[in-house]
Structure formats: structure tokens, C-alpha cells
Amino acid sequence: SSGINAEYGARYLGEALEVRVGMVKLDLGKNELGPLGAKFISEALKSTISLTTLILQGNSIDNKGALDIADALRRNTSLTKFDLSCNRVSDDGVTALSEALRYNSRMLHFDLSSNKIGDEGGISMAELIYHNRTLQHLALRNNSMQDVAGERIARSLQNNKTLLSLDVGFNDFSYRNTSEIERRIHQNLIRYKKEATTRYKQEIAELLAIESRLTSAQNALEQERAVRVEKESLVAVSLQALELAEEKTKVQLSEIQETLGEKNKTISKCEARQNIITREISRIKTEGETKFRNLAAKVHKDKDTNLKFEKRLRMRILELDEMKQMHNKEIFQLQEQLKLELFDRRKAENDFKEVSERLGNVVEQLKAYGKQILSFFILSYLF
């Protein structure tokens, strides 16, 4: 149907084309899909295996869309008829399409009428005609090709024996080139008709071979069906055994569920006891951690106190050592002084003894002298 919006419809059509395996023909003519719509359709063409006919006439695809389609045609192996007429495709797009189809072995009908193909695009189409061996119908009507392209197309037909129709009307070709193209196509048609009997025989032989393969496949299917029936019988017996086993299993499951119920009750009780024990352990652990922290703090405090005491003790010991050294020094000095004093004392005692002796002598002398004086005074008084 017409009027599909490229932003929405082409995307969904492309997705549907990828998953719709049985679709063989898709007509999207005159829907203004544009380059974006052509991109979505191209992505689907890369993976579809059933589509044989695609009509995209009048969708304003232009060169950008043609390049995407050319990329898809290099991978597609199912398409046999493709209509890209009236899409404003020029030389760049046509060159890409011709290169994609040059060695294609499936395409039979290809329509590029009413586009913007010039001599460059026409020469690329001549290369396609020269190399391709399966294309039978090619439409290049109503384009902008000149005699340069017309002459190359006419020459390329010398090497092509399979093209049966080539529409180049409404291009600027000379009568000579147009006649040569028509003559070559007419020769291909005559040859095609002459070879029809041989071709039909080949097709019949191929069909007979296919029929033989189908018969063999059918026989194989019959054998497989018989084997499958036998297997199904065995499966039915196995299913009965499985049903009996299932009944036994259900009984066992019921017993197991009852046992599990009792076990669950026991587990619940155990879990309750475990929760109580866990809480008690947590409480004891918390109290222990608190006591440990307090003890650690006390130890640290005592350690600090001991460190301070040890510091003061070391200082006191140093002071005592200094005092001891001073006292030892003083004692040494006193001992030296005592030695000196003892020496002086002995000397003084000796001196005193000597002085005493001398004094005794003096006293004796004085006594004697006194006696003499007294005697003198007595004598003086008497006399």
C-alpha cells in the first residue's frame, strides 16, 4: 500500500522481512521510502532467503540508498527480480549496483528505468552485461546516456548470450547503436528458442534427478517413520513405567514432606535456641570487649605512669651519682686535708715537745736565776 512513512514503516517492514521466511514477493512501489527506508530494506535483504521479487519503484532512493542496496545484493542469494525504476539514481549508485551484480548468479530481471544514468553509469552497465551470465531482462529506458555508453553496451553484447531483452529507449543513442543492440538481443532470443529443447531436456533431467532424490528422501522418511513408530511404542511403554514410578515417587515425596515437616519443627527449635545462645555470646563478647578495652586503657595508663616514674628514678639516680661523685671528691679532699693536718699535728707535737723541753730548761734556768737574784736580794738586804 502507498503512503508508508520512511521513519516508521520501512524499519518495521525490514524487520518483518528478516523474520518472514515464506515471503517471496514484496511490492513497495511509490511509497517515498527515501534513502533511510532503503537502508532498512537493505539490512533485511542481507539475511532473507525466500524473497525472489522486490519492487521499489518510485521511492526517491537516490545514490545513498542505491549504495546500501548494492552492499546488500553482494550477500543476497535469493532475489531474481528487482525493480528500482524512478528513484533518481545517478552514475555513482548505478556503478555500485552493476559491480554488485557483475558476478551474481541469481538475478534474472533488473529494472533501472527513469533514473539519472549518464555515460559513466552506462559504461558500468556495459561491464555488467559483459561479465554476467544469468541476467535475462534489463531495463535502462528513459535515462541520460549518450552514444559513448550506447556503443559500449552494443560491444558488450558480443560477449553476452543470455540477455533476452534490453530496453534502452528514450536515451540519446544513435540509430546505429540502437539497431546493433536490438540485433544482438534478437540473436540471443533466436539462440534461446533454438536451445529450448536442449534446455527443457536438461530441466527435465534435473527434475527427474530431483524426483529421484525426492523418492529416496521419501523412502528414507518412511523408514524413519517406521523407526519413529517403534520408538514411540517404546516411549509409550517407558511412559507407563514412568507413570508408575511417578506414583511411587509421589508417595515417597509425601513421606519425605512429612519427615521434612518434623525436621523443620526441630530445626526451628534449634534455631530459636541458637538465636538465644548467639545473643548470649554476643552479650558476653561485648562485655569482654568492654573489660578488655578498660583493662587495656588501665595498662596503658599504668605503663605511662611507670614510664614517668622510671624517668624520675633515672634522674634521681643521676643526681645521686653526681652527689656521690661530689661527696667522694669532698671525702678525698678531707682525707688529704686530714693527712696534712695529721702531719702538721705530729710536727706541732714534736715542736711542742721541743718547746716544752726548752721551756723547762728556761724555767729551770729562771728558777736558778731567781734563786740567784733572791740570794742577791737577801744578801743585799743583809748587807
mmCIF file of C-alpha atoms in Angstrom, residues 214-378:
data_model
loop_
_atom_site.group_PDB
_atom_site.id
_atom_site.type_symbol
_atom_site.label_atom_id
_atom_site.label_comp_id
_atom_site.label_asym_id
_atom_site.label_seq_id
_atom_site.Cartn_x
_atom_site.Cartn_y
_atom_site.Cartn_z
ATOM 1 C CA LEU A 214 12.735 -36.862 -3.507
ATOM 2 C CA THR A 215 11.785 -40.564 -3.860
ATOM 3 C CA SER A 216 14.911 -41.554 -1.990
ATOM 4 C CA ALA A 217 14.140 -38.948 0.612
ATOM 5 C CA GLN A 218 10.547 -40.206 0.833
ATOM 6 C CA ASN A 219 11.744 -43.792 1.297
ATOM 7 C CA ALA A 220 14.139 -42.593 3.933
ATOM 8 C CA LEU A 221 11.274 -40.723 5.570
ATOM 9 C CA GLU A 222 9.132 -43.885 5.503
ATOM 10 C CA GLN A 223 11.923 -45.809 7.166
ATOM 11 C CA GLU A 224 12.352 -43.042 9.664
ATOM 12 C CA ARG A 225 8.572 -43.042 10.230
ATOM 13 C CA ALA A 226 8.625 -46.809 10.926
ATOM 14 C CA VAL A 227 11.562 -46.349 13.263
ATOM 15 C CA ARG A 228 9.754 -43.455 14.888
ATOM 16 C CA VAL A 229 6.578 -45.567 15.369
ATOM 17 C CA GLU A 230 8.673 -48.273 17.003
ATOM 18 C CA LYS A 231 10.386 -45.693 19.150
ATOM 19 C CA GLU A 232 7.011 -44.181 20.033
ATOM 20 C CA SER A 233 5.832 -47.638 21.162
ATOM 21 C CA LEU A 234 8.908 -47.959 23.313
ATOM 22 C CA VAL A 235 8.338 -44.465 24.577
ATOM 23 C CA ALA A 236 4.718 -45.356 25.477
ATOM 24 C CA VAL A 237 5.943 -48.339 27.495
ATOM 25 C CA SER A 238 8.568 -46.125 29.091
ATOM 26 C CA LEU A 239 5.894 -43.550 29.860
ATOM 27 C CA GLN A 240 3.784 -46.168 31.644
ATOM 28 C CA ALA A 241 6.789 -47.206 33.653
ATOM 29 C CA LEU A 242 7.485 -43.559 34.359
ATOM 30 C CA GLU A 243 3.876 -43.019 35.475
ATOM 31 C CA LEU A 244 4.165 -45.935 37.935
ATOM 32 C CA ALA A 245 7.487 -44.606 39.109
ATOM 33 C CA GLU A 246 5.891 -41.171 39.413
ATOM 34 C CA GLU A 247 3.113 -42.577 41.651
ATOM 35 C CA LYS A 248 5.716 -44.252 43.853
ATOM 36 C CA THR A 249 7.727 -41.075 43.833
ATOM 37 C CA LYS A 250 4.655 -39.066 44.889
ATOM 38 C CA VAL A 251 4.113 -41.412 47.861
ATOM 39 C CA GLN A 252 7.771 -41.166 48.768
ATOM 40 C CA LEU A 253 7.624 -37.396 48.369
ATOM 41 C CA SER A 254 4.622 -37.246 50.692
ATOM 42 C CA GLU A 255 6.508 -39.254 53.308
ATOM 43 C CA ILE A 256 9.563 -37.120 52.799
ATOM 44 C CA GLN A 257 7.456 -33.953 53.149
ATOM 45 C CA GLU A 258 6.044 -35.216 56.467
ATOM 46 C CA THR A 259 9.543 -36.048 57.655
ATOM 47 C CA LEU A 260 10.706 -32.659 56.447
ATOM 48 C CA GLY A 261 7.878 -31.018 58.387
ATOM 49 C CA GLU A 262 9.048 -32.678 61.593
ATOM 50 C CA LYS A 263 12.642 -31.848 60.767
ATOM 51 C CA ASN A 264 11.634 -28.252 60.095
ATOM 52 C CA LYS A 265 9.991 -28.035 63.540
ATOM 53 C CA THR A 266 13.127 -29.443 65.137
ATOM 54 C CA ILE A 267 15.236 -27.051 63.089
ATOM 55 C CA SER A 268 13.029 -24.145 64.168
ATOM 56 C CA LYS A 269 13.532 -25.070 67.842
ATOM 57 C CA CYS A 270 17.251 -25.448 67.281
ATOM 58 C CA GLU A 271 17.324 -22.115 65.501
ATOM 59 C CA ALA A 272 15.486 -20.473 68.432
ATOM 60 C CA ARG A 273 17.990 -21.972 70.895
ATOM 61 C CA GLN A 274 20.807 -20.971 68.601
ATOM 62 C CA ASN A 275 19.489 -17.397 68.491
ATOM 63 C CA ILE A 276 19.384 -17.297 72.321
ATOM 64 C CA ILE A 277 22.915 -18.692 72.526
ATOM 65 C CA THR A 278 24.054 -16.282 69.822
ATOM 66 C CA ARG A 279 22.614 -13.316 71.739
ATOM 67 C CA GLU A 280 24.243 -14.555 74.971
ATOM 68 C CA ILE A 281 27.559 -15.000 73.178
ATOM 69 C CA SER A 282 27.182 -11.535 71.705
ATOM 70 C CA ARG A 283 26.473 -10.096 75.186
ATOM 71 C CA ILE A 284 29.446 -11.918 76.748
ATOM 72 C CA LYS A 285 31.622 -10.896 73.852
ATOM 73 C CA THR A 286 30.511 -7.257 74.238
ATOM 74 C CA GLU A 287 31.171 -7.292 77.991
ATOM 75 C CA GLY A 288 34.527 -8.990 77.433
ATOM 76 C CA GLU A 289 35.474 -6.448 74.816
ATOM 77 C CA THR A 290 34.452 -3.619 77.188
ATOM 78 C CA LYS A 291 36.511 -5.095 80.037
ATOM 79 C CA PHE A 292 39.397 -5.679 77.700
ATOM 80 C CA ARG A 293 39.273 -2.089 76.475
ATOM 81 C CA ASN A 294 39.117 -0.796 80.080
ATOM 82 C CA LEU A 295 41.994 -3.081 81.122
ATOM 83 C CA ALA A 296 43.986 -2.045 78.060
ATOM 84 C CA ALA A 297 43.371 1.609 78.941
ATOM 85 C CA LYS A 298 44.458 0.970 82.544
ATOM 86 C CA VAL A 299 47.554 -0.909 81.365
ATOM 87 C CA HIS A 300 48.400 1.945 79.038
ATOM 88 C CA LYS A 301 47.845 4.403 81.890
ATOM 89 C CA ASP A 302 49.983 2.343 84.302
ATOM 90 C CA LYS A 303 52.576 1.998 81.612
ATOM 91 C CA ASP A 304 52.642 5.765 81.170
ATOM 92 C CA THR A 305 52.888 6.202 84.968
ATOM 93 C CA ASN A 306 55.697 3.627 85.157
ATOM 94 C CA LEU A 307 57.476 5.346 82.341
ATOM 95 C CA LYS A 308 57.231 8.678 84.153
ATOM 96 C CA PHE A 309 58.390 7.039 87.430
ATOM 97 C CA GLU A 310 61.261 5.332 85.644
ATOM 98 C CA LYS A 311 62.242 8.662 84.137
ATOM 99 C CA ARG A 312 62.184 10.377 87.532
ATOM 100 C CA LEU A 313 64.070 7.411 89.057
ATOM 101 C CA ARG A 314 66.756 7.642 86.377
ATOM 102 C CA MET A 315 67.039 11.374 87.001
ATOM 103 C CA ARG A 316 67.277 10.748 90.767
ATOM 104 C CA ILE A 317 69.938 8.076 90.232
ATOM 105 C CA LEU A 318 71.872 10.510 88.066
ATOM 106 C CA GLU A 319 71.577 13.135 90.785
ATOM 107 C CA LEU A 320 72.704 10.610 93.417
ATOM 108 C CA ASP A 321 75.604 9.612 91.204
ATOM 109 C CA GLU A 322 76.563 13.257 90.858
ATOM 110 C CA MET A 323 76.210 13.750 94.645
ATOM 111 C CA LYS A 324 78.235 10.583 95.270
ATOM 112 C CA GLN A 325 80.951 11.834 92.981
ATOM 113 C CA MET A 326 80.899 15.215 94.749
ATOM 114 C CA HIS A 327 80.974 13.533 98.195
ATOM 115 C CA ASN A 328 83.765 11.214 97.093
ATOM 116 C CA LYS A 329 85.657 14.245 95.913
ATOM 117 C CA GLU A 330 84.995 16.078 99.173
ATOM 118 C CA ILE A 331 85.973 12.958 101.172
ATOM 119 C CA PHE A 332 89.176 12.716 99.147
ATOM 120 C CA GLN A 333 89.881 16.382 99.782
ATOM 121 C CA LEU A 334 89.117 15.938 103.511
ATOM 122 C CA GLN A 335 91.314 12.873 103.642
ATOM 123 C CA GLU A 336 94.109 14.885 102.042
ATOM 124 C CA GLN A 337 93.488 17.710 104.473
ATOM 125 C CA LEU A 338 93.397 15.188 107.365
ATOM 126 C CA LYS A 339 96.677 13.736 106.222
ATOM 127 C CA LEU A 340 98.112 17.247 106.095
ATOM 128 C CA GLU A 341 96.613 18.064 109.486
ATOM 129 C CA LEU A 342 97.949 14.801 110.984
ATOM 130 C CA PHE A 343 101.366 15.638 109.576
ATOM 131 C CA ASP A 344 101.106 19.165 110.940
ATOM 132 C CA ARG A 345 99.868 17.766 114.298
ATOM 133 C CA ARG A 346 102.824 15.430 114.612
ATOM 134 C CA LYS A 347 105.104 18.224 113.657
ATOM 135 C CA ALA A 348 103.378 20.514 116.120
ATOM 136 C CA GLU A 349 103.609 17.868 118.866
ATOM 137 C CA ASN A 350 107.314 17.472 118.186
ATOM 138 C CA ASP A 351 107.696 21.240 118.155
ATOM 139 C CA PHE A 352 105.640 21.494 121.368
ATOM 140 C CA LYS A 353 107.690 18.783 122.996
ATOM 141 C CA GLU A 354 110.872 20.543 121.910
ATOM 142 C CA VAL A 355 109.482 23.895 123.080
ATOM 143 C CA SER A 356 108.356 22.308 126.364
ATOM 144 C CA GLU A 357 111.776 20.914 126.890
ATOM 145 C CA ARG A 358 113.329 24.233 126.043
ATOM 146 C CA LEU A 359 110.726 25.952 128.230
ATOM 147 C CA GLY A 360 111.558 23.523 131.044
ATOM 148 C CA ASN A 361 115.162 24.360 130.593
ATOM 149 C CA VAL A 362 114.340 28.073 130.626
ATOM 150 C CA VAL A 363 112.204 27.599 133.728
ATOM 151 C CA GLU A 364 114.988 25.779 135.413
ATOM 152 C CA GLN A 365 117.316 28.486 134.354
ATOM 153 C CA LEU A 366 114.835 31.106 135.592
ATOM 154 C CA LYS A 367 114.441 29.255 138.853
ATOM 155 C CA ALA A 368 118.168 29.138 139.208
ATOM 156 C CA TYR A 369 118.397 32.781 138.175
ATOM 157 C CA GLY A 370 115.581 33.641 140.617
ATOM 158 C CA LYS A 371 117.363 31.902 143.362
ATOM 159 C CA GLN A 372 120.439 33.798 142.480
ATOM 160 C CA ILE A 373 118.501 37.078 142.449
ATOM 161 C CA LEU A 374 116.762 36.169 145.718
ATOM 162 C CA SER A 375 120.016 35.314 147.203
ATOM 163 C CA PHE A 376 121.340 38.534 145.834
ATOM 164 C CA PHE A 377 118.420 40.499 147.317
ATOM 165 C CA ILE A 378 118.744 38.692 150.622
#
